[in-house]
């Protein structure tokens, strides 16, 4: 399960709004909002694009997207 609060914190640290992140990963902002509410619907390619957009380390990716 995605740790949405940690993802949002990382977005704030990076100075990235939902609108900017949606543009960077190539999804409509409403799609990103929906996926943040139901993170189990996030695809691997979206995780990879978020990783790149926010400069997440491998450990952060595992913690935010795949941690228990």
One Martini backbone bead per residue (centre of mass of N, CA, C, O) as a GRO file, in nm:
protein
   68
    1UNK     BB    1   0.096   0.036   0.022
    2UNK     BB    2   0.065   0.360  -0.010
    3UNK     BB    3   0.235   0.642   0.133
    4UNK     BB    4   0.091   0.934   0.099
    5UNK     BB    5   0.223   1.120   0.312
    6UNK     BB    6   0.514   1.073   0.210
    7UNK     BB    7   0.467   1.171  -0.076
    8UNK     BB    8   0.372   1.457  -0.004
    9UNK     BB    9   0.627   1.538   0.148
   10UNK     BB   10   0.816   1.507  -0.097
   11UNK     BB   11   0.673   1.717  -0.268
   12UNK     BB   12   0.728   1.955  -0.080
   13UNK     BB   13   1.039   1.933  -0.079
   14UNK     BB   14   1.031   1.969  -0.408
   15UNK     BB   15   0.803   2.176  -0.497
   16UNK     BB   16   0.540   1.985  -0.570
   17UNK     BB   17   0.256   1.969  -0.723
   18UNK     BB   18  -0.004   1.804  -0.851
   19UNK     BB   19   0.003   1.944  -1.124
   20UNK     BB   20   0.303   1.905  -1.186
   21UNK     BB   21   0.316   1.600  -1.152
   22UNK     BB   22   0.108   1.526  -1.367
   23UNK     BB   23   0.276   1.644  -1.600
   24UNK     BB   24   0.541   1.478  -1.552
   25UNK     BB   25   0.377   1.185  -1.580
   26UNK     BB   26   0.120   1.203  -1.787
   27UNK     BB   27  -0.140   1.292  -1.616
   28UNK     BB   28  -0.423   1.369  -1.507
   29UNK     BB   29  -0.510   1.523  -1.222
   30UNK     BB   30  -0.757   1.341  -1.158
   31UNK     BB   31  -0.597   1.078  -1.169
   32UNK     BB   32  -0.401   1.139  -0.941
   33UNK     BB   33  -0.609   1.180  -0.719
   34UNK     BB   34  -0.733   0.895  -0.744
   35UNK     BB   35  -0.463   0.739  -0.687
   36UNK     BB   36  -0.424   0.864  -0.400
   37UNK     BB   37  -0.694   0.732  -0.289
   38UNK     BB   38  -0.612   0.459  -0.480
   39UNK     BB   39  -0.301   0.329  -0.481
   40UNK     BB   40  -0.347   0.035  -0.603
   41UNK     BB   41  -0.380   0.172  -0.908
   42UNK     BB   42  -0.083   0.197  -0.943
   43UNK     BB   43   0.157   0.195  -1.171
   44UNK     BB   44   0.478   0.129  -1.241
   45UNK     BB   45   0.525   0.366  -1.441
   46UNK     BB   46   0.430   0.579  -1.233
   47UNK     BB   47   0.641   0.527  -1.022
   48UNK     BB   48   0.884   0.591  -1.203
   49UNK     BB   49   0.801   0.887  -1.265
   50UNK     BB   50   0.793   0.982  -0.975
   51UNK     BB   51   1.081   0.917  -0.906
   52UNK     BB   52   1.203   1.111  -1.116
   53UNK     BB   53   1.053   1.379  -1.038
   54UNK     BB   54   1.154   1.347  -0.711
   55UNK     BB   55   1.423   1.193  -0.658
   56UNK     BB   56   1.409   0.900  -0.569
   57UNK     BB   57   1.512   0.657  -0.393
   58UNK     BB   58   1.503   0.326  -0.361
   59UNK     BB   59   1.417   0.338  -0.062
   60UNK     BB   60   1.176   0.531  -0.100
   61UNK     BB   61   1.016   0.359  -0.293
   62UNK     BB   62   0.982   0.118  -0.108
   63UNK     BB   63   0.847   0.270   0.125
   64UNK     BB   64   0.607   0.414  -0.027
   65UNK     BB   65   0.505   0.165  -0.237
   66UNK     BB   66   0.607  -0.131  -0.067
   67UNK     BB   67   0.549  -0.097   0.213
   68UNK     BB   68   0.398  -0.207   0.523
   0.00000   0.00000   0.00000
